[in-house]
Tab-separated table of C-alpha atoms and ligand atoms in Angstrom:
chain	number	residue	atom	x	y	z
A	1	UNK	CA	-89.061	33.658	-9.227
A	2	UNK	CA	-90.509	33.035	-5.756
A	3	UNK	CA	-93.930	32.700	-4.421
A	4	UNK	CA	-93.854	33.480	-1.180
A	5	UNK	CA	-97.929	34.353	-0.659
A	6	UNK	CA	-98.800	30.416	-1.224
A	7	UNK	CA	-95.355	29.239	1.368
A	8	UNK	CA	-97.762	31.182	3.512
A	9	UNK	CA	-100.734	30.071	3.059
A	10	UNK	CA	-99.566	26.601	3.867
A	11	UNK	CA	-98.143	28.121	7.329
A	12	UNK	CA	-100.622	31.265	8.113
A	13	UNK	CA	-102.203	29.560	11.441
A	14	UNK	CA	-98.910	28.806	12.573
A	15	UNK	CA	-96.950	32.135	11.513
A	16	UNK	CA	-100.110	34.382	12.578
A	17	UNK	CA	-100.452	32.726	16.196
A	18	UNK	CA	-96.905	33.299	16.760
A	19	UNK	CA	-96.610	37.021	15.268
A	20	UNK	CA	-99.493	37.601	17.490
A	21	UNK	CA	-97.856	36.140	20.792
A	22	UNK	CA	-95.153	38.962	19.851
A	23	UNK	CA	-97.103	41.816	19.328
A	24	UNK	CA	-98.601	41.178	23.018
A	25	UNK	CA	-95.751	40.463	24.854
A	26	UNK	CA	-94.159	43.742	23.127
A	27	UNK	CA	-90.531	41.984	23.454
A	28	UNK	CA	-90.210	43.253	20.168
A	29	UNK	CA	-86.253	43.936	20.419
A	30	UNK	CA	-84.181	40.756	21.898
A	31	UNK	CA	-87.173	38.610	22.876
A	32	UNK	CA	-87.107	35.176	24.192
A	33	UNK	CA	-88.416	34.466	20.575
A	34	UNK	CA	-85.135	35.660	19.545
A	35	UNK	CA	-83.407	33.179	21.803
A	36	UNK	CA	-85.655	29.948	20.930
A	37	UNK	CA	-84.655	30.334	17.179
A	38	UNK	CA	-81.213	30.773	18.050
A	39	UNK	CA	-80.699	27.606	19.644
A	40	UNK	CA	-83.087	25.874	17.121
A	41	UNK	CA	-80.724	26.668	14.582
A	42	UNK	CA	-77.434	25.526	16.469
A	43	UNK	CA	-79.022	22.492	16.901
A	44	UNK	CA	-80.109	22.053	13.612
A	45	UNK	CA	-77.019	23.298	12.597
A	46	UNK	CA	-74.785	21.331	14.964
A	47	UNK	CA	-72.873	24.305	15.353
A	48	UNK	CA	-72.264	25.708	18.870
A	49	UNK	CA	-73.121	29.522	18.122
A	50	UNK	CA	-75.666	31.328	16.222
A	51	UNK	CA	-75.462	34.677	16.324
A	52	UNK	CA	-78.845	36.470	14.951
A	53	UNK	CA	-77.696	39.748	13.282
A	54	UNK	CA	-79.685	42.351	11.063
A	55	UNK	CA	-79.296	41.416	7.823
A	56	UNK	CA	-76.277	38.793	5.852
A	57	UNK	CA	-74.406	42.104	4.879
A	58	UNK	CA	-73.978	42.878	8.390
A	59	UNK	CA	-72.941	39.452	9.629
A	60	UNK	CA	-70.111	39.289	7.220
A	61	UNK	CA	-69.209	42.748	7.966
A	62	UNK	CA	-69.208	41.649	12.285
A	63	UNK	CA	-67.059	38.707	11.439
A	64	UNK	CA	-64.268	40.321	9.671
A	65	UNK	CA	-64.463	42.629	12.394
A	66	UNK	CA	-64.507	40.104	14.605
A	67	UNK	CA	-61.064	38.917	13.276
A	68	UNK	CA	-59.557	41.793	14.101
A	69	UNK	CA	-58.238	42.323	10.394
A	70	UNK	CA	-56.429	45.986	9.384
A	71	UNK	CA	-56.312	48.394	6.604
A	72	UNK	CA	-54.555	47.039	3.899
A	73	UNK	CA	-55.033	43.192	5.423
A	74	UNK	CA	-56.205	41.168	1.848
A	75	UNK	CA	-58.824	39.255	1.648
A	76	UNK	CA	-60.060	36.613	-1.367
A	77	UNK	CA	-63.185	36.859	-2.267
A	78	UNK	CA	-64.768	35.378	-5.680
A	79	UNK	CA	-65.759	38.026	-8.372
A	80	UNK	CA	-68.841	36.421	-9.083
A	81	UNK	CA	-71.224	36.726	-6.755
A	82	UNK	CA	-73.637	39.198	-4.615
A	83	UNK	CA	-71.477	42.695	-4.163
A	84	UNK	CA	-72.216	42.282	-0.528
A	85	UNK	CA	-69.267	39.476	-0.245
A	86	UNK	CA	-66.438	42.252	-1.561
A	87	UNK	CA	-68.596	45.535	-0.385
A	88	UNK	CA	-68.153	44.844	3.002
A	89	UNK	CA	-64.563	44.270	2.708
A	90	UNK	CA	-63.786	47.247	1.097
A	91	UNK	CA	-65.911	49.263	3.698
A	92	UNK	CA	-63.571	48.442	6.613
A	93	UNK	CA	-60.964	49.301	4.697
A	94	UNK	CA	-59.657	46.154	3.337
A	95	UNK	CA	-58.438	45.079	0.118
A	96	UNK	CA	-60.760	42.858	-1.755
A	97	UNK	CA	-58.683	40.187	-3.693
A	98	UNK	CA	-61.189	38.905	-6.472
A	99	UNK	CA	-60.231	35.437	-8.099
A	100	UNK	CA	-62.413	33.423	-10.516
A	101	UNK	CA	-64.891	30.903	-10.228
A	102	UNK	CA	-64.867	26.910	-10.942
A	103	UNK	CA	-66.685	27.046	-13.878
A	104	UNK	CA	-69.130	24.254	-12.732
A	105	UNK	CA	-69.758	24.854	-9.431
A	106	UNK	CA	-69.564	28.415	-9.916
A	107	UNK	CA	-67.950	28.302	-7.010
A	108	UNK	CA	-64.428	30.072	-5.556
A	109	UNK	CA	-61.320	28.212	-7.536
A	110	UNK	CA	-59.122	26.774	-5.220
A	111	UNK	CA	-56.340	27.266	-7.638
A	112	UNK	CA	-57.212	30.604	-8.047
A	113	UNK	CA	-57.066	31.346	-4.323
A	114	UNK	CA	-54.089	29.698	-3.640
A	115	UNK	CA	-52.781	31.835	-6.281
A	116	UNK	CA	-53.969	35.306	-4.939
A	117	UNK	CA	-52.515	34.733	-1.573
A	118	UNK	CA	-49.587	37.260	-1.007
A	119	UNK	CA	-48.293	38.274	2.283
A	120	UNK	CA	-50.902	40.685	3.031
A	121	UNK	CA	-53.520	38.074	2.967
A	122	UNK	CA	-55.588	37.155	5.900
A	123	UNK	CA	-58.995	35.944	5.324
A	124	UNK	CA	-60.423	33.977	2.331
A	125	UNK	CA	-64.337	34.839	1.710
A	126	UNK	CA	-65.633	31.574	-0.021
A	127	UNK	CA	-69.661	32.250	-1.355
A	128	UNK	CA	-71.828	29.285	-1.725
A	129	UNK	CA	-73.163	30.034	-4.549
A	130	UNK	CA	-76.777	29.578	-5.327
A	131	UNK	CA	-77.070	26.726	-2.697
A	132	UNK	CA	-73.888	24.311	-2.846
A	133	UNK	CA	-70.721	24.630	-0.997
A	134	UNK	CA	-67.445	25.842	-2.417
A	135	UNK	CA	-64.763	23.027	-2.772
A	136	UNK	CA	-64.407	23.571	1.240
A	137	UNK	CA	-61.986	20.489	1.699
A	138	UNK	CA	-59.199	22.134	-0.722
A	139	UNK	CA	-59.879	25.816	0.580
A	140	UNK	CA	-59.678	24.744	4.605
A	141	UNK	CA	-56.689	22.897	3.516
A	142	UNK	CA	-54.825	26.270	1.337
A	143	UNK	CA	-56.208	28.199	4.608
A	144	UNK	CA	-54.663	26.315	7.165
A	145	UNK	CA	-50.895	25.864	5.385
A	146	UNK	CA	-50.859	29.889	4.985
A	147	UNK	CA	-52.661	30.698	8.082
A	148	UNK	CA	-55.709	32.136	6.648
A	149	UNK	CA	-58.772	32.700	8.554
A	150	UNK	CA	-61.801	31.041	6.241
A	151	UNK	CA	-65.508	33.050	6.569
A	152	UNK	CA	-68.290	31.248	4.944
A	153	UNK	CA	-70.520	33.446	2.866
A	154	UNK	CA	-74.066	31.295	3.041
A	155	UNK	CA	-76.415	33.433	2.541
A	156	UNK	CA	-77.410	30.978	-0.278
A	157	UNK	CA	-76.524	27.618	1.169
A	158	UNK	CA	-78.345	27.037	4.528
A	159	UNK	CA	-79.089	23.396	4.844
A	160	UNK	CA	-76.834	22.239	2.484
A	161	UNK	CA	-74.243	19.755	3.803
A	162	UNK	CA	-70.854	19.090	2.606
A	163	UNK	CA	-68.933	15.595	3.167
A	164	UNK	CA	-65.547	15.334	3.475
A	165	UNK	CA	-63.247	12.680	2.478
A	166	UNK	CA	-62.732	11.135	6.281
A	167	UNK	CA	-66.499	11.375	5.786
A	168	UNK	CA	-66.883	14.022	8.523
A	169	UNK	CA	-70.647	15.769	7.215
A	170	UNK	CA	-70.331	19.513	8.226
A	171	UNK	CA	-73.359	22.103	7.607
A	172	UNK	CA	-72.745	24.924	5.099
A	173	UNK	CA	-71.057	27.855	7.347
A	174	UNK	CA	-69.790	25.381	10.246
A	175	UNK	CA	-66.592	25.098	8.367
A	176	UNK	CA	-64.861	27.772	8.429
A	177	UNK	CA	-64.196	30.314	11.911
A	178	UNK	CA	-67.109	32.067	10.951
A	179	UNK	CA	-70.308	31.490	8.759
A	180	UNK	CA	-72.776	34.066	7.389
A	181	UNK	CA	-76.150	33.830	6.171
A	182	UNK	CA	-79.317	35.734	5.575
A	183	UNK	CA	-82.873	35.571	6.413
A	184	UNK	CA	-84.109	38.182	3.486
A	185	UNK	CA	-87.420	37.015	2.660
A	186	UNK	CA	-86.365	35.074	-0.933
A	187	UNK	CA	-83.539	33.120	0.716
A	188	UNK	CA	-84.309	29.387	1.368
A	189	UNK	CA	-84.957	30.159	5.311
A	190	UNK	CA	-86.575	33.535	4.572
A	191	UNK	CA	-88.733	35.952	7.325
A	192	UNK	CA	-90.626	38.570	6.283
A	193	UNK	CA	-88.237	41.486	6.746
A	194	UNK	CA	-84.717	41.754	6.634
A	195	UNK	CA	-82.345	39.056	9.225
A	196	UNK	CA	-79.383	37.553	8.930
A	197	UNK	CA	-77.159	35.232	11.343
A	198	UNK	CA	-73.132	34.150	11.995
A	199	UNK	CA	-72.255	30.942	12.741
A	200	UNK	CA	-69.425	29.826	14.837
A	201	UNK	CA	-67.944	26.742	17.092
A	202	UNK	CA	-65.460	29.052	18.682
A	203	UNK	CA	-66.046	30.665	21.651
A	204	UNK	CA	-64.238	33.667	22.291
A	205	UNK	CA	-64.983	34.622	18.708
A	206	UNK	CA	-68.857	34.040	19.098
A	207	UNK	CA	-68.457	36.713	22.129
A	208	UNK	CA	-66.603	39.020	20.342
A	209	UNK	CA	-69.368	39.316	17.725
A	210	UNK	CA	-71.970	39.309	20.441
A	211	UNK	CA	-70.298	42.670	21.436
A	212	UNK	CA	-69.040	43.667	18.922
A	213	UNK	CA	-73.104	43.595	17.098
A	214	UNK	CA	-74.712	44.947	20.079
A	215	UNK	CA	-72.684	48.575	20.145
A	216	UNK	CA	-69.103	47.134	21.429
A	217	UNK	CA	-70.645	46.270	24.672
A	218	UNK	CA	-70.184	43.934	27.047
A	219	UNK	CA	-71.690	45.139	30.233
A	220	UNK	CA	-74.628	48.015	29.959
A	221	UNK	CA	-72.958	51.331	29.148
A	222	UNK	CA	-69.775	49.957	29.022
A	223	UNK	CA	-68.161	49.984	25.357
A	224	UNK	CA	-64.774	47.981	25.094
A	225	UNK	CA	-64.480	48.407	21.251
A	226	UNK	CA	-66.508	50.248	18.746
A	227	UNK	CA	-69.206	48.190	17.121
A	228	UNK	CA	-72.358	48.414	15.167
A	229	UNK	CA	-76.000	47.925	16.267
A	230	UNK	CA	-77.238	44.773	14.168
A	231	UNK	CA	-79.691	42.359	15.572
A	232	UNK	CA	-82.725	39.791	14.378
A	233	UNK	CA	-86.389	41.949	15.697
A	234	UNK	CA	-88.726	39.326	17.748
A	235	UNK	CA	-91.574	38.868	15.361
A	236	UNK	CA	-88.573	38.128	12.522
A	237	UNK	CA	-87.223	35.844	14.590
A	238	UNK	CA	-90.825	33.908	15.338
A	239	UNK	CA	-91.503	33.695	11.342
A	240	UNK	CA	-88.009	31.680	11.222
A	241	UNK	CA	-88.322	29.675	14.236
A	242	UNK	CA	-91.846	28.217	12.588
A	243	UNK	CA	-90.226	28.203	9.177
A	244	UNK	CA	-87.221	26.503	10.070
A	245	UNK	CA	-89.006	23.312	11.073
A	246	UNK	CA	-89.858	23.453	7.456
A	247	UNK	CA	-86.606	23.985	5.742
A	248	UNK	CA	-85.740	20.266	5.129
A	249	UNK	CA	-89.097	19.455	3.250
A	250	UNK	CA	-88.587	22.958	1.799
A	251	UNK	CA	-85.544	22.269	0.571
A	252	UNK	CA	-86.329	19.015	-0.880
A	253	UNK	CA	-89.089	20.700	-2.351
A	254	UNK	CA	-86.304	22.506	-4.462
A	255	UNK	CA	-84.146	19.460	-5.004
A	256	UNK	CA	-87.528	17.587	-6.555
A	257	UNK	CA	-87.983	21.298	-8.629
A	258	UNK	CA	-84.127	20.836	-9.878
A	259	UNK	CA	-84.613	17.805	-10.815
A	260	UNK	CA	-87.580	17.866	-13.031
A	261	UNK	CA	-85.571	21.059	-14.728
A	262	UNK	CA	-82.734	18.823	-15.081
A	263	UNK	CA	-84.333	15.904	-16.666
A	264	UNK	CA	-86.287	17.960	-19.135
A	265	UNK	CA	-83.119	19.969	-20.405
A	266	UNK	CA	-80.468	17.539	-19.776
A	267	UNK	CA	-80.822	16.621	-23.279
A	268	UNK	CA	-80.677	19.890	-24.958
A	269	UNK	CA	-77.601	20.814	-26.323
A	270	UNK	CA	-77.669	24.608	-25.765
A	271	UNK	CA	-78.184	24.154	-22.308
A	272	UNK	CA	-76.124	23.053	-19.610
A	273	UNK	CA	-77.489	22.107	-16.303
A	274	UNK	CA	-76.198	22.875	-13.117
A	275	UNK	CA	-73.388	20.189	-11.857
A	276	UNK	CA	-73.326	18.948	-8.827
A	277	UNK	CA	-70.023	19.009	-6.625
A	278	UNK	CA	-70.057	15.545	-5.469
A	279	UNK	CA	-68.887	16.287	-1.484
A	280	UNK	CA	-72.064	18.913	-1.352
A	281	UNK	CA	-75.856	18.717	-1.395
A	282	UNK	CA	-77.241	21.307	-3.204
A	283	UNK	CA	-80.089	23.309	-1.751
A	284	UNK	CA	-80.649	24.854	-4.864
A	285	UNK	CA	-81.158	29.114	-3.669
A	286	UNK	CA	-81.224	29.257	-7.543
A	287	UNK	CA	-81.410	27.034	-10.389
A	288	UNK	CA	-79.076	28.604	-12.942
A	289	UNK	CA	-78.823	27.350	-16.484
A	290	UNK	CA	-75.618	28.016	-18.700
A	291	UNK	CA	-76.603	28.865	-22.386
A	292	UNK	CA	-74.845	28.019	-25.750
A	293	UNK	CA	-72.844	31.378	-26.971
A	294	UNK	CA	-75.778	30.961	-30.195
A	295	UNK	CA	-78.625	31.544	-28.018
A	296	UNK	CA	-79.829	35.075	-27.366
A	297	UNK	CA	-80.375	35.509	-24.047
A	298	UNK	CA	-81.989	38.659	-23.527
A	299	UNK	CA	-84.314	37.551	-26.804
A	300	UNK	CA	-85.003	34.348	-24.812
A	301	UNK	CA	-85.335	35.950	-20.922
A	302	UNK	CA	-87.864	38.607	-22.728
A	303	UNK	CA	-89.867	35.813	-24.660
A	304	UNK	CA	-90.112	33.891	-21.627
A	305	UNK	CA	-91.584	36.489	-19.616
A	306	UNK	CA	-93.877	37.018	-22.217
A	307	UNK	CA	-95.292	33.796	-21.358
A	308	UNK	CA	-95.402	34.756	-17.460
A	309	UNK	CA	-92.622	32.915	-16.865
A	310	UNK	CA	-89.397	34.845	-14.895
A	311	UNK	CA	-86.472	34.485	-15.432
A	312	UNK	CA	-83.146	35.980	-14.082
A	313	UNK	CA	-79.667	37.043	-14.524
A	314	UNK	CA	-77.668	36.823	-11.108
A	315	UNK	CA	-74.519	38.037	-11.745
A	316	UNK	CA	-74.687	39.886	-15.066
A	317	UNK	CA	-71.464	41.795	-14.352
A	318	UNK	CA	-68.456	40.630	-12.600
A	319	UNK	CA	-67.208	42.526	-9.682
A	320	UNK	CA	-64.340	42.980	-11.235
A	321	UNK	CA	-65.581	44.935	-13.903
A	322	UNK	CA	-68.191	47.293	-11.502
A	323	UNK	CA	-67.748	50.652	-11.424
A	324	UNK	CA	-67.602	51.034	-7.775
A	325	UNK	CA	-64.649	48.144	-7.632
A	326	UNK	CA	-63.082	49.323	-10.857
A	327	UNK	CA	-59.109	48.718	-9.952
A	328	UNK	CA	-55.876	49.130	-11.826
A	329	UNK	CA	-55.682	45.553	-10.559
A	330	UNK	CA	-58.245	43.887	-12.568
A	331	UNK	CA	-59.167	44.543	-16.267
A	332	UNK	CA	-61.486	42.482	-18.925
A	333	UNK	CA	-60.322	39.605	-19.222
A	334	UNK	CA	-58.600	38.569	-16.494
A	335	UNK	CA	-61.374	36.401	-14.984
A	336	UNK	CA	-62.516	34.209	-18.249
A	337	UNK	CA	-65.067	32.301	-16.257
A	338	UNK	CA	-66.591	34.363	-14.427
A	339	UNK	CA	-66.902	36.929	-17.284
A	340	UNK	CA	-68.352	34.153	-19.259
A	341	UNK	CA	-70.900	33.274	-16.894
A	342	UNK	CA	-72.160	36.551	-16.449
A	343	UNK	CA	-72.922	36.626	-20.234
A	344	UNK	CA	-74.087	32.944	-20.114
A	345	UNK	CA	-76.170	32.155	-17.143
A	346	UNK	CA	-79.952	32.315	-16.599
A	347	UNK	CA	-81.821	31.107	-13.634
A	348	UNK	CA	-85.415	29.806	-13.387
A	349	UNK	CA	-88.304	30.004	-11.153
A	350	UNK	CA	-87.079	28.348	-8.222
A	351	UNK	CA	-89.373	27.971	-5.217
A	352	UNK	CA	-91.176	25.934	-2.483
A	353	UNK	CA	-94.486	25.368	-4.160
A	354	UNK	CA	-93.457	24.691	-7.748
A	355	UNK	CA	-96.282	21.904	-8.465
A	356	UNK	CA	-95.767	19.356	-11.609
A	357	UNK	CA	-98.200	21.086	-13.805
A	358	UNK	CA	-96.171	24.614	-13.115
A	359	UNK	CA	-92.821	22.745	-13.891
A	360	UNK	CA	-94.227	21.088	-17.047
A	361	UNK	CA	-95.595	24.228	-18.644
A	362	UNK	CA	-92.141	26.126	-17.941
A	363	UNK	CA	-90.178	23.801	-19.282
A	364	UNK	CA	-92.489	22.588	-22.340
A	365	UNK	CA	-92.182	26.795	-22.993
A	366	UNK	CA	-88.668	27.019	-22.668
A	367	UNK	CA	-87.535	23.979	-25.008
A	368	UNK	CA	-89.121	25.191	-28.305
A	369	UNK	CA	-88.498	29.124	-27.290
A	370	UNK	CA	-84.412	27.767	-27.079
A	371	UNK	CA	-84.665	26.811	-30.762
A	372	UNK	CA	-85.984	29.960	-31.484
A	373	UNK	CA	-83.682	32.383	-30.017
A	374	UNK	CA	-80.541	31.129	-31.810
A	375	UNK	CA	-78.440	34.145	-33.131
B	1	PLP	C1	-78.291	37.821	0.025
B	1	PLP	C2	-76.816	37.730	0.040
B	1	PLP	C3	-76.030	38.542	0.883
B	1	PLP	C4	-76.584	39.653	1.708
B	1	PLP	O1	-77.638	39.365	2.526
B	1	PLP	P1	-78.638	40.557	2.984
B	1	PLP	O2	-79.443	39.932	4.056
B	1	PLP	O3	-79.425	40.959	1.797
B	1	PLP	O4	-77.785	41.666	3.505
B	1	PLP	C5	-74.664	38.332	0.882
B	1	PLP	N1	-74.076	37.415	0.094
B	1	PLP	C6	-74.795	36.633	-0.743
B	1	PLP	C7	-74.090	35.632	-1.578
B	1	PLP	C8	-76.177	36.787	-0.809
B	1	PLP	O5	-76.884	36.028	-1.667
């Protein structure tokens, strides 16, 4: 699905002189590499905080910390997408409100938020799924009349930019109080270990999740709250610093990817391609293809790989219908499009290097194999 050995190969000078700059200064933990990649990012960003965290599980864990939220507090969160959106919600004792997607976008439905919101509500999770923003202009607008806090899960969507109708351009996370993403190596701004970061333009929240990630602590010794040990390791943070000068010819790299796959299936009438929310770029983490209820999927995934081609399900059950999550709130059925997507959807190699000749033979495999794997 990703090839991350040639990425490399393109940047090994680069990445190997600065690994090697880490290993002898032995700033391994909080380094000043740590700090240079921070403020690359809120520049590139135009945000005015990056927090580097451990991993994007942690950073949305910190932030709903960070806001301070209590037992029983509810907060909306899509059902489909990664369990980390919801898991970390329930962890800190919270209660996970899962609404359905837009089936498009695959995105959070503002409707369906809107409708979720009770009096117990106090923080709506939207996910940017698979690398374009969530209809951000109608959530920040449902947040603000009930008085919702709004943390941006995009662990998918770095890069991508959202416009909105004044024609303010905002960077995916910088919307809401906070924003999360993830550095695990397959994301679009991947290291080569586990990282994540939150994003924020508000200042007494930014130091609350400095403390709050670095063992509720303030001043040395001193613990004002309890808090978690999460941060971004030196030589992590020098892979993303060099990488990150990449990421806009990486992620048009992608876009030129999506829209070979788009031209070649567009036409194909058991396929639907992904749409395009037209006040977001789409930075395409995955390209995800919806199939025709006649097409067998797992027939098609397995005759695909056959042919050394991957393919994917991401999500192929709801969280609504997980074991771990399984509520007397939420039964089959209740979330129609996001419980069709999970039997629908199938994403494709989706990558930084995909040449022409790569992109031809996939989809000149994939066409007639379609045909063949009707039911
Ligand atoms: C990857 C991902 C996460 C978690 O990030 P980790 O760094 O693996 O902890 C959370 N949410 C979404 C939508 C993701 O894709």
């Amino acid at each position: 699905m990703v090839d991350l050995r040639s990425q490399y190969e393109n940047i090994k000078d680069e990445i190997n002189r600065e690994i090697q700059g880490v290993i002898d200064s032995t700033a391994f933990v909080k380094g000043g590499k740590v700090a240079d990649f921070q403020h690359h990012l809120e520049e590139y960003l135009g945000v005015k905080h990056v927090i580097p965290v451990g991993n994007g599980t942690d950073a949305l864990q910190i932030s709903l910390m960070a806001l301070g939220l209590k037992p029983g507090d509810e907060v909306i969160t899509p059902t489909f997408t990664f369990i980390a959106t919801a898991e970390v919600v329930a962890l800190l004792g919270l209660t996970p409100v899962l609404v359905d997607v837009d089936p498009h976008t695959f995105c959070m439905s503002p409707e369906a938020a809107e409708k979720a919101i009770t009096s117990r509500t106090k923080a709506i999770v939207p996910v940017h799924l698979f690398g374009q923003n969530a209809d951000m202009e109608a959530l920040m607008q449902i947040a603000q009349k009930h008085n919702l806090y709004v943390v941006e899960d995009a662990c998918q969507s770095i890069g991508a930019e959202y416009t909105f109708p004044d024609g303010r351009r905002e960077k995916s996370g910088c919307m809401g109080k906070l924003g999360c993403t993830s550095f695990f190596p397959s994301k679009n701004l991947g290291c080569y270990g586990d990282g994540g970061a939150i994003f924020t333009n508000d200042d007494t929240l930014a130091d609350e999740v400095n403390c709050i990630a670095n063992h509720g602590m303030r001043v040395r010794y001193h613990h004002d709250r309890i808090g978690v040990n999460s941060r971004l390791d030196s030589i992590q943070a020098a892979v993303l610093d060099v990488k990150l000068k990449y990421l806009d010819s990486y992620t048009a790299s992608r876009q030129r990817a999506a829209a070979f796959y788009d031209s070649a299936f567009g036409q194909c009438p058991y396929i639907t391609i992904p749409a395009h929310n037209l006040h977001s770029s789409h930075v395409f983490h995955q390209y995800t293809i919806q199939l025709a209820a006649s097409i067998d999927r797992d027939a098609l995934k397995a005759a695909l790989n056959e042919k050394g081609i991957p393919a994917m399900i991401y999500y192929p059950i709801p969280l609504h219908l997980q074991k771990a999550y399984h509520s007397e709130r939420y039964k089959k059925g209740d979330f129609p499009v996001s419980e069709r997507l999970s039997q629908s959807v199938l994403s494709l190699p989706m990558h930084t290097e995909l040449d022409d000749e790569q992109l031809r033979y996939i989809t000149n495999t994939l066409l007639p194999l379609v045909e063949q794997c009707k039911k």
